[in-house]
Amino acid sequence: MPRALFVWLHRWTGLAMAGFLILVGLTGSLLAFWLEINQWLTPELYPGARAGIELDAAALARRAETLVPRAQPRLGYPGSAQIGMEARDGAPPAPAE
């Protein structure tokens, strides 16, 4: 009797964990394609040649640096139109505008 109980418990616990692990594996594998998925879901953040305006990362960084001279640009993903700013060493925090 106890052996049958343990076999039943082992089987259903294993099946429940297998379902969870399959779900975690499938959703986790999406992280390998995060940039492509993000570009597909939010194309307005990645205009590229489609908008007719294409700047390289250095030009974007120089432009951001002129807007906030006390800050230092921090580039995002390759091909993105995002630049974050952080305060330079020894400078007061950059204003949140």
C-alpha atoms as one frame of an Amber mdcrd trajectory, in Angstrom:
protein
   0.000   0.000   0.000   2.632   2.659   0.865   4.620   1.781  -2.285   1.588
   2.408  -4.515   1.014   5.746  -2.776   4.634   6.808  -3.341   4.522   5.731
  -6.998   1.335   7.751  -7.519   2.770  10.757  -5.659   6.067  10.548  -7.593
   4.267  10.340 -10.940   1.962  13.330 -10.415   4.623  15.453  -8.759   6.926
  14.755 -11.716   4.213  15.631 -14.227   3.406  18.881 -12.418   7.094  19.838
 -12.284   7.548  18.897 -15.949   4.741  21.253 -16.953   6.286  24.047 -14.917
   9.769  23.415 -16.332   8.460  23.367 -19.910   6.736  26.708 -19.314   9.864
  28.211 -17.761  12.019  26.872 -20.595   9.786  28.277 -23.326   9.434  31.713
 -21.766  13.121  31.819 -20.861  14.178  30.991 -24.387  12.448  34.171 -25.538
  15.214  36.137 -23.810  17.650  35.041 -26.511  15.523  36.987 -29.010  14.633
  39.936 -26.760  16.064  42.633 -29.071  14.265  41.301 -32.151  10.991  40.871
 -30.247  11.290  44.384 -28.813  11.947  45.854 -32.269   8.925  43.989 -33.624
   6.613  45.105 -30.788   7.812  48.742 -30.624   9.031  49.776 -34.083   8.722
  53.478 -33.173  11.744  53.119 -30.875  13.866  51.706 -33.720  13.210  53.950
 -36.721  16.491  53.249 -38.574  16.459  53.837 -42.318  12.658  53.523 -42.425
  12.233  57.093 -41.106  14.883  58.572 -43.398  16.928  59.741 -40.399  19.733
  57.458 -39.402  22.428  58.551 -36.959  25.185  56.390 -35.621  25.547  55.885
 -31.875  28.396  58.402 -31.596  26.318  61.155 -33.223  23.399  60.397 -30.901
  25.721  60.481 -27.897  27.243  63.837 -28.959  23.772  65.283 -29.476  22.641
  64.103 -26.036  25.820  65.452 -24.447  25.152  68.933 -25.859  21.638  68.873
 -24.409  22.825  67.933 -20.901  26.504  68.929 -20.615  26.898  67.808 -16.983
  25.841  64.281 -17.865  27.504  61.435 -19.679  25.598  59.403 -22.277  24.976
  55.696 -21.739  23.959  53.928 -24.945  21.208  51.300 -25.089  20.926  48.261
 -27.304  22.505  48.301 -30.769  20.212  49.910 -33.295  18.081  51.646 -30.681
  17.137  55.290 -30.494  17.486  55.380 -26.720  20.244  57.106 -24.798  20.244
  57.238 -21.017  22.141  59.929 -19.158  24.026  59.609 -15.902  25.981  62.212
 -13.942  29.701  62.536 -14.646  32.160  61.681 -11.877  32.109  64.455  -9.276
  29.195  66.289 -10.890  25.863  66.858  -9.163  23.024  64.599 -10.278  21.670
  65.363 -13.736  18.304  67.137 -13.724  15.308  64.990 -14.573  13.778  66.712
 -17.585
